[in-house]
Tab-separated table of N, CA and C in Angstrom:
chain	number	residue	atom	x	y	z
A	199	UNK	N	16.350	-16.400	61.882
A	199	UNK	CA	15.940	-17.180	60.764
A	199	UNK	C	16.410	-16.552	59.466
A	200	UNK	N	17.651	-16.555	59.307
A	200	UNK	CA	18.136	-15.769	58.273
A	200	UNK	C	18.286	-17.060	57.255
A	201	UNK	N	17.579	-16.685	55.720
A	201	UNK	CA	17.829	-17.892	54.527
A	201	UNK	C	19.259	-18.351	53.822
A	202	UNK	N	19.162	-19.142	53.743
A	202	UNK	CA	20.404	-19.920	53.551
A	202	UNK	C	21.108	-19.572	52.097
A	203	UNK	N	22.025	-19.616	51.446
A	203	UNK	CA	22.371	-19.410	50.111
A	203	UNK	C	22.185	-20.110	49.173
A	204	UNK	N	21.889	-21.423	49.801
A	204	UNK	CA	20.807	-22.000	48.123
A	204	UNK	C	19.609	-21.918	48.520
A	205	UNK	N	19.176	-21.715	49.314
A	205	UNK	CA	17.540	-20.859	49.284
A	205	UNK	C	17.417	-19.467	48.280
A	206	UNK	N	18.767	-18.674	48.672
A	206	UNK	CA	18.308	-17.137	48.502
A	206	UNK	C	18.490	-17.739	46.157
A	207	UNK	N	19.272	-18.990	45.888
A	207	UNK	CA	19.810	-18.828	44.846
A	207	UNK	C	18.178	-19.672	44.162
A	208	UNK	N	17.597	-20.599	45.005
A	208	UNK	CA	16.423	-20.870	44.402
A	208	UNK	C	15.155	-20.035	44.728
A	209	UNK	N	15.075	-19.290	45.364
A	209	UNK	CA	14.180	-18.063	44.900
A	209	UNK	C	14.660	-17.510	43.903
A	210	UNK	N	15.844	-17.032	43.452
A	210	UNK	CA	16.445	-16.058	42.168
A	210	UNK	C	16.369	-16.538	41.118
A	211	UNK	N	16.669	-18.389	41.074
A	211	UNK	CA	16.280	-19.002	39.827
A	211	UNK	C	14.825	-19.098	39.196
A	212	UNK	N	13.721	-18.772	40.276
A	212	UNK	CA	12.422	-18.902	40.401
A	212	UNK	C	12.230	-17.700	39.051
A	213	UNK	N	12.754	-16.970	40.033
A	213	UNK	CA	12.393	-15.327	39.435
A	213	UNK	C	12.761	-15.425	38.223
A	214	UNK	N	13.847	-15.560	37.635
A	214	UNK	CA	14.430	-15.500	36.577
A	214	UNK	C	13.483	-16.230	35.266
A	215	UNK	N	13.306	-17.417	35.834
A	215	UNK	CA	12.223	-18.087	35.103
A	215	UNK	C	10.845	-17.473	34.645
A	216	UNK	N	10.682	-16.345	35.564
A	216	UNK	CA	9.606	-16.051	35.167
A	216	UNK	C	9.399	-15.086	34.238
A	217	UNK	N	10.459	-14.174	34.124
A	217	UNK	CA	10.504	-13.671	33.216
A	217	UNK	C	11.132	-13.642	32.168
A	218	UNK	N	11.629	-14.756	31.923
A	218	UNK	CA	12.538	-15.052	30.772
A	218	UNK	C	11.669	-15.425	29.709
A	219	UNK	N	11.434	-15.488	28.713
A	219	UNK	CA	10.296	-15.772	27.232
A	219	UNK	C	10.883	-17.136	27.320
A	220	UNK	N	9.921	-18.149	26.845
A	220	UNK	CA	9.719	-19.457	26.688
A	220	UNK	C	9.875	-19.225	25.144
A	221	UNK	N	11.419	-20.361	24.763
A	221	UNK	CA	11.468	-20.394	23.015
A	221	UNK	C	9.942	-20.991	22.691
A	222	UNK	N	9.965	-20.752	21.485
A	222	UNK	CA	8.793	-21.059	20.553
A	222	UNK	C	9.438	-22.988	20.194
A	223	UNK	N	9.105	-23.471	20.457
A	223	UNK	CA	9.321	-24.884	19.679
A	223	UNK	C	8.813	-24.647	18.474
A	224	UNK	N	9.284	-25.777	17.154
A	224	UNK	CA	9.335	-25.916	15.550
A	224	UNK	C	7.929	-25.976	15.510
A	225	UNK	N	7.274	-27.148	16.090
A	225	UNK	CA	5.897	-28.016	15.821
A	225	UNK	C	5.192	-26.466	16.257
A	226	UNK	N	5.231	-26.108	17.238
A	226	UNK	CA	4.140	-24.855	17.451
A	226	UNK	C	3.662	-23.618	16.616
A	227	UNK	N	5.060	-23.653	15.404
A	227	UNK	CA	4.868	-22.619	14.494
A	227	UNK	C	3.987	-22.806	13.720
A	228	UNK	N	2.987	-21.816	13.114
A	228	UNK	CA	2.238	-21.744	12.470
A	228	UNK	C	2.509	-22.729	10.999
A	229	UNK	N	2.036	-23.050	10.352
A	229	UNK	CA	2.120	-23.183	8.988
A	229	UNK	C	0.648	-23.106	7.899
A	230	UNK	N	1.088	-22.619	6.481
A	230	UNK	CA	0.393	-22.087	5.622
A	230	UNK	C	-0.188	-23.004	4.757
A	231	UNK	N	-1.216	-24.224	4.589
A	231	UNK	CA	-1.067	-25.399	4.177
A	231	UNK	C	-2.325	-24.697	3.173
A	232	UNK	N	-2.444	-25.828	2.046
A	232	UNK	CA	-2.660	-25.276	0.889
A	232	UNK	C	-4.451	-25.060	0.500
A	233	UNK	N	-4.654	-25.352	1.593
A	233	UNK	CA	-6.085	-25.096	1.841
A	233	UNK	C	-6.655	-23.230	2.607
A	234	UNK	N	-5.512	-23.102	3.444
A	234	UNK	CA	-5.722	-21.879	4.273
A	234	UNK	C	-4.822	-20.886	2.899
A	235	UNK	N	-3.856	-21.159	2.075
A	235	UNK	CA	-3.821	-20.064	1.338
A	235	UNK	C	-4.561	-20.033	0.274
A	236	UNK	N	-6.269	-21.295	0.022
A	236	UNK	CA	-6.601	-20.571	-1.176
A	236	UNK	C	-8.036	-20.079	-0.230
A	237	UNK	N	-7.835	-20.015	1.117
A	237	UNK	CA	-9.253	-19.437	1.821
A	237	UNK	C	-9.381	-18.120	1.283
A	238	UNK	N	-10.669	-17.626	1.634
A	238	UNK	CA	-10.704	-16.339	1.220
A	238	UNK	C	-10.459	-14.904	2.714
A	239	UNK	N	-10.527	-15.993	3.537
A	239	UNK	CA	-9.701	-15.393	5.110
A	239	UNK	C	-8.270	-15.498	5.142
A	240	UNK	N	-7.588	-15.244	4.471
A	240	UNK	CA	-6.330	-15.813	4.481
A	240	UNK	C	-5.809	-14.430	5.586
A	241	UNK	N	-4.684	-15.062	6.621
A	241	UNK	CA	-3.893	-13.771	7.428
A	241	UNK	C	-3.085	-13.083	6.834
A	242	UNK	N	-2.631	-13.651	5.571
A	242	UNK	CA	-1.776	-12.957	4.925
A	242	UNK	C	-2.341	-11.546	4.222
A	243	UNK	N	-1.303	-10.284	4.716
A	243	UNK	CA	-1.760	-8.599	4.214
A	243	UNK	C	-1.723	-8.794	3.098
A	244	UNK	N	-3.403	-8.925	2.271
A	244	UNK	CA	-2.875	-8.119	0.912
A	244	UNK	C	-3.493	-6.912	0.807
A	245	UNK	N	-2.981	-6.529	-0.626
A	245	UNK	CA	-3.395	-4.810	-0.836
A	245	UNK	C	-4.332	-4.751	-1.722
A	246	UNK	N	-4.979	-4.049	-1.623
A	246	UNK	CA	-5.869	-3.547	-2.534
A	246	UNK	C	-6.177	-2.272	-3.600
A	247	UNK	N	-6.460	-2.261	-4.529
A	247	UNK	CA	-6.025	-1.213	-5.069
A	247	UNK	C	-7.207	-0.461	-4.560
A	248	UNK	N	-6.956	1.363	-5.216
A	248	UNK	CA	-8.144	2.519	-4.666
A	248	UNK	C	-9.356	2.152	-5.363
A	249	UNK	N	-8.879	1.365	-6.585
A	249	UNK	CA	-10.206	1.080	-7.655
A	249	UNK	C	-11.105	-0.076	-7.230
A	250	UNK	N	-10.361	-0.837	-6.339
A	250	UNK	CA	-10.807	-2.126	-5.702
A	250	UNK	C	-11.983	-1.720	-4.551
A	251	UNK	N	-11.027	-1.435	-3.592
A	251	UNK	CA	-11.665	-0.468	-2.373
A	251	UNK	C	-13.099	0.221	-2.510
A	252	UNK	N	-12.930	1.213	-4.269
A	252	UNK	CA	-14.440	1.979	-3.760
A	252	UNK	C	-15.306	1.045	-4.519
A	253	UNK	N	-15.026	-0.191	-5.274
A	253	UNK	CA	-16.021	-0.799	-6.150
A	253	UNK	C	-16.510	-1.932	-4.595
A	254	UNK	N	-15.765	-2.172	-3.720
A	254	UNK	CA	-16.417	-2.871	-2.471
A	254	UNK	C	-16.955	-2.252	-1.547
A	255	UNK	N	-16.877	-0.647	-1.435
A	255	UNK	CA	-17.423	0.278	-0.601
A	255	UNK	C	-18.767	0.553	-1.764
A	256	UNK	N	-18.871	0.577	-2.927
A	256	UNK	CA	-19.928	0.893	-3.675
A	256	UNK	C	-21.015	0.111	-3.552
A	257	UNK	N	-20.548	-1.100	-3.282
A	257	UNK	CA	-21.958	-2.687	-3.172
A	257	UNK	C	-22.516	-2.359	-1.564
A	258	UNK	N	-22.697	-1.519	-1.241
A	258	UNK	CA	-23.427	-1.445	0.147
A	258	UNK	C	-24.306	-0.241	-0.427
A	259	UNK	N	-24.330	0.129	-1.638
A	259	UNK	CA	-25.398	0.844	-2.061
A	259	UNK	C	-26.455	-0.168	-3.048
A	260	UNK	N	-25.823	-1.357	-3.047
A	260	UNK	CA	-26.838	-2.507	-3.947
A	260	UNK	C	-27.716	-3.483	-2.541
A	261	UNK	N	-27.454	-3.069	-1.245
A	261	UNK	CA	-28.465	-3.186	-0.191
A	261	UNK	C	-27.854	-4.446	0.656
A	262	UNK	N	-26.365	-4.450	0.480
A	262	UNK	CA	-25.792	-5.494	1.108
A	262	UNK	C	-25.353	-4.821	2.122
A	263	UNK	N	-25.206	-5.951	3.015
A	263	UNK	CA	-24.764	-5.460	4.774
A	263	UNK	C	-23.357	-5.537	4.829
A	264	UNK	N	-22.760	-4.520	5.485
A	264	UNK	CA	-21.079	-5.226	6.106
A	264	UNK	C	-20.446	-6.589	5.859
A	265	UNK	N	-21.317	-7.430	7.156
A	265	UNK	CA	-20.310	-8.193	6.638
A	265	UNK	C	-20.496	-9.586	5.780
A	266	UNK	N	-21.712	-8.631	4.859
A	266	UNK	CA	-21.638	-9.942	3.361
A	266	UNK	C	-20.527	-9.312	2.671
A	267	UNK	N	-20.681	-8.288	2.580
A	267	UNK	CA	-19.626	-7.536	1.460
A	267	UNK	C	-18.388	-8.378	1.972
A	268	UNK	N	-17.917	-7.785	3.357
A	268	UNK	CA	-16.551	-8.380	3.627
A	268	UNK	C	-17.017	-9.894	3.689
A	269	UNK	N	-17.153	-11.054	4.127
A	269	UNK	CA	-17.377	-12.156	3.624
A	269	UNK	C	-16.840	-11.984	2.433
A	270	UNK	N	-17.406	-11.959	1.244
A	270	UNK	CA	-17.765	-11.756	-0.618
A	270	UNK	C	-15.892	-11.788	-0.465
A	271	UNK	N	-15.579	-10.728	-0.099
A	271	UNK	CA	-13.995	-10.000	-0.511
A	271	UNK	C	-12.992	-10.544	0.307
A	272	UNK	N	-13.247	-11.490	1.636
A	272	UNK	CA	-12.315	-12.310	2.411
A	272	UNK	C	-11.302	-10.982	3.580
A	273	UNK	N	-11.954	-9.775	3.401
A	273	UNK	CA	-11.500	-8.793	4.088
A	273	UNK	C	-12.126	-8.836	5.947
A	274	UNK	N	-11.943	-7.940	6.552
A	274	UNK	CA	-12.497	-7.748	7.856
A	274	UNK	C	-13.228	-6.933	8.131
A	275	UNK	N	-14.313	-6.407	9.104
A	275	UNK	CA	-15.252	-5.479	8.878
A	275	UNK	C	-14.439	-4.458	9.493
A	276	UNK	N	-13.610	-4.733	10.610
A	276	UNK	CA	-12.832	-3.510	10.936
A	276	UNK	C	-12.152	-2.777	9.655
A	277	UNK	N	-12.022	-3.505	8.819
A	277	UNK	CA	-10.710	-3.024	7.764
A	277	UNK	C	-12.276	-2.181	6.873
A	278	UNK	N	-13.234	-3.109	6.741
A	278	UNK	CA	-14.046	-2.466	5.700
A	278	UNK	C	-14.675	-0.926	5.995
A	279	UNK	N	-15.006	-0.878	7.519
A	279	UNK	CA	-15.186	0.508	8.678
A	279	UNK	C	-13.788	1.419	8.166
A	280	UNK	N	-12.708	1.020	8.278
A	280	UNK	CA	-11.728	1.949	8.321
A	280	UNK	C	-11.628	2.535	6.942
A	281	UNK	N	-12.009	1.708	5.726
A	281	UNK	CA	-12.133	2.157	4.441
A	281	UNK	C	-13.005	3.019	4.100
A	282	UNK	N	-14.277	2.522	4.959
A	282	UNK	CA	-15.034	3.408	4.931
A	282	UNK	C	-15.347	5.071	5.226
A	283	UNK	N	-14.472	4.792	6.054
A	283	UNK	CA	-14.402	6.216	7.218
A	283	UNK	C	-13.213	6.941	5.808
A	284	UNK	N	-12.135	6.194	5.782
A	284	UNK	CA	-11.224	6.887	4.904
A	284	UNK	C	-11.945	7.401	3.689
A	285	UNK	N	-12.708	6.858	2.577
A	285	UNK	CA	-12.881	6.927	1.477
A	285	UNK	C	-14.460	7.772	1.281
A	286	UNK	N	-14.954	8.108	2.776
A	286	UNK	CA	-16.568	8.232	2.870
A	286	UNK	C	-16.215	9.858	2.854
A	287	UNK	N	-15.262	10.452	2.791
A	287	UNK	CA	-15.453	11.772	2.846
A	287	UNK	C	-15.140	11.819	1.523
A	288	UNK	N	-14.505	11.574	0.666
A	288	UNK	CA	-13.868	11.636	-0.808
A	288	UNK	C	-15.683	11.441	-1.889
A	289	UNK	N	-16.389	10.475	-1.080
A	289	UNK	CA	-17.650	10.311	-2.189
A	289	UNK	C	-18.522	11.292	-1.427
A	290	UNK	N	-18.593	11.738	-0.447
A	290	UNK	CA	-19.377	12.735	0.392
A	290	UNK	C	-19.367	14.419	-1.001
A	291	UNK	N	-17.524	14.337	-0.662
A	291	UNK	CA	-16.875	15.417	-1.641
A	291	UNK	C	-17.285	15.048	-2.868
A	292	UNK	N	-17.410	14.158	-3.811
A	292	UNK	CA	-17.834	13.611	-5.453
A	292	UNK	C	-19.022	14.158	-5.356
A	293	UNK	N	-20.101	13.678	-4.110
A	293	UNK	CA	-21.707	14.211	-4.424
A	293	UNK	C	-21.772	15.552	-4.174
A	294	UNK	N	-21.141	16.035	-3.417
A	294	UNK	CA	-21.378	17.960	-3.269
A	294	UNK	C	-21.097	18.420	-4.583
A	295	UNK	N	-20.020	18.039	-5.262
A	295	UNK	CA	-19.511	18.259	-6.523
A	295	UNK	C	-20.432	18.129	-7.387
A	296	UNK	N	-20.696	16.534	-7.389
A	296	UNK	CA	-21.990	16.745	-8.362
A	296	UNK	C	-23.429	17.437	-8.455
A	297	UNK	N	-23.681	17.500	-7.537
A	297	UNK	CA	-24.661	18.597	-7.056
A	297	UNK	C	-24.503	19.616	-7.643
A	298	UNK	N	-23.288	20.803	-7.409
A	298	UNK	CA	-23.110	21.763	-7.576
A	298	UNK	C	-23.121	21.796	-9.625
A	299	UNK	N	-22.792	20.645	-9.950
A	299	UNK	CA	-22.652	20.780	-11.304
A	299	UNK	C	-23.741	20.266	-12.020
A	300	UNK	N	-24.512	19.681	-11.115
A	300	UNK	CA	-26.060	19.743	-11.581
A	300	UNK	C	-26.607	20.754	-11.700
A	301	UNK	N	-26.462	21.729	-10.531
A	301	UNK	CA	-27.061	22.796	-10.199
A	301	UNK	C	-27.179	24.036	-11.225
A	302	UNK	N	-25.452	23.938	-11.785
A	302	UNK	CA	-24.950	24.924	-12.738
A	302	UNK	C	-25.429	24.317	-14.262
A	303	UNK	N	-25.810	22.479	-14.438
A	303	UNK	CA	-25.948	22.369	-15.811
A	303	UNK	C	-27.136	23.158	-15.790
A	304	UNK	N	-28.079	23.164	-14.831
A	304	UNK	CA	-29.473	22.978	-15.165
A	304	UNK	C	-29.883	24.425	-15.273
A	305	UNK	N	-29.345	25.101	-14.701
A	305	UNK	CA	-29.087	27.206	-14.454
A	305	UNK	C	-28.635	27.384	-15.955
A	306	UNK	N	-27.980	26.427	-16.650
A	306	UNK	CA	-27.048	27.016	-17.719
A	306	UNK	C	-28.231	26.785	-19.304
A	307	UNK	N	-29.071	25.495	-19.075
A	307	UNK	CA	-29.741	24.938	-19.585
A	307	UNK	C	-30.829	25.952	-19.597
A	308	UNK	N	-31.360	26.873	-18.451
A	308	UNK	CA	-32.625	27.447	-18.437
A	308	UNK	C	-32.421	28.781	-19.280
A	309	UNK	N	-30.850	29.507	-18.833
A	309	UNK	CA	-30.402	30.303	-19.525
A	309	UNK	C	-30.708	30.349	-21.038
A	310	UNK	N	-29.777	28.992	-21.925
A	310	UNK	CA	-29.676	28.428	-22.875
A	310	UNK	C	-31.391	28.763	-23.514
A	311	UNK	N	-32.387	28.028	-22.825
A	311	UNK	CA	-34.153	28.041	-23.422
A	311	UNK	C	-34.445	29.526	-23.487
A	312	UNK	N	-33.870	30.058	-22.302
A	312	UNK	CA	-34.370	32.126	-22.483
A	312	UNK	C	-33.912	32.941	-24.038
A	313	UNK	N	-32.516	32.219	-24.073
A	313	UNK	CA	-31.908	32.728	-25.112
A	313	UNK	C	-32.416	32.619	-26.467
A	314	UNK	N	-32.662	31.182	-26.748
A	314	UNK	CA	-33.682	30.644	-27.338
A	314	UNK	C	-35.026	31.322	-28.291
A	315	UNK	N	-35.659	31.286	-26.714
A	315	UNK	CA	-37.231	31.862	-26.966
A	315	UNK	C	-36.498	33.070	-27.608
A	316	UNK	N	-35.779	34.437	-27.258
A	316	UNK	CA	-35.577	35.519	-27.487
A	316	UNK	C	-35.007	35.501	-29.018
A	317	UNK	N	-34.152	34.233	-29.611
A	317	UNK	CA	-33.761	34.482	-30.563
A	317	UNK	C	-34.887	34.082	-31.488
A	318	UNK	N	-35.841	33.131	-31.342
A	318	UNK	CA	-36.852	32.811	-32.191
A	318	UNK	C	-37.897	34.533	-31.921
A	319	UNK	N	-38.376	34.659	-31.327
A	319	UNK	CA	-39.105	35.998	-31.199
A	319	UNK	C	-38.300	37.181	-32.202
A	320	UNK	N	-36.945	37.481	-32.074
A	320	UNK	CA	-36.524	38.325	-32.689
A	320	UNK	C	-36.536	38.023	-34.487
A	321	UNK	N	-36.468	37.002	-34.962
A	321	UNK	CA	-36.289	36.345	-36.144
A	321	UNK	C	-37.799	36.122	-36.756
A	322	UNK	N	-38.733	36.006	-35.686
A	322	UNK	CA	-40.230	36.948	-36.302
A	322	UNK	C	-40.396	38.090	-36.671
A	323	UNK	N	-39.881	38.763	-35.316
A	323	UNK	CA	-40.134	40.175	-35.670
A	323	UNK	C	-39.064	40.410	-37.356
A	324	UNK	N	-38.055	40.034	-37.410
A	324	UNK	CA	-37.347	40.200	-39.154
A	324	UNK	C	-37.417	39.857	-39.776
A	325	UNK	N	-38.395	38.863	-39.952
A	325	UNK	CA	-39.529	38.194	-41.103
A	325	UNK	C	-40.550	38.836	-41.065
A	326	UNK	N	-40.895	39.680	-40.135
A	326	UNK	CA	-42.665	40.868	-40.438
A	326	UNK	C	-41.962	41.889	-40.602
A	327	UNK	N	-40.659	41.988	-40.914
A	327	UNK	CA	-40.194	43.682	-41.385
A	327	UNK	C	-39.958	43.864	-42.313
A	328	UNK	N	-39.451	42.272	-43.222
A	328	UNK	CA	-39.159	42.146	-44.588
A	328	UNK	C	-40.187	42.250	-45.361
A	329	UNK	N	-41.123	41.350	-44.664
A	329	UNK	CA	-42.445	41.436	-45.428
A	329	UNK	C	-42.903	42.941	-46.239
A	330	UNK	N	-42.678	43.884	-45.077
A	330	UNK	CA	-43.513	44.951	-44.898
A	330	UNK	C	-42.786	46.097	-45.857
């Protein structure tokens, strides 16, 4: 039972078919109609600036959830997570910073009152020496 040569050639055409990519027909292509580019989901990448980014990473400290913020901005929550993760060590770093320069106004400030008291005390004592 050995197969015949247009057998063996329509199994091969089979095959071939199957892995060959099916063109895209015209009608199937997407199109951008003037409603989907003024959505606020639009697929199209845009960019955002760094100033953009942390003023939409900042409104989740005014008690909004994920994905109102992204909703609000027409972004994705994956994208808003990944901003997050990126930009969450940079304000992590701003508050240690500020901390530390709280820490030092307020050390510098107590200093500042010691100095103070000591210079008013001394400026008695050279007003009761003049006197005298």
């Amino acid at each position: 039972m050995n197969p015949t040569r247009s057998d063996l050639r329509h199994r091969l055409g089979d095959q071939r078919r199957l892995h060959r990519p099916r063109p895209i027909m015209p009608e199937e292509t997407p199109t951008m109609t003037a409603a989907s580019r003024e959505s606020p989901m639009r697929s199209a990448r845009s960019r955002h600036t760094e100033e953009e980014i942390r003023a939409i990473l900042h409104e989740s400290t005014a008690g909004l959830t994920a994905a109102e913020i992204c909703a609000r901005h027409g972004i994705s929550q994956q994208t808003y997570y990944r901003w997050k993760k990126r930009h969450g060590g940079e304000s992590a770093q701003r508050n240690n910073q500020l901390r530390l320069l709280e820490d030092e106004n307020a050390k510098l400030k107590r200093i500042l009152a010691e100095k103070e008291l000591d210079l008013h005390s001394l400026r008695a004592v050279l007003q009761k020496s003049r006197k005298s």
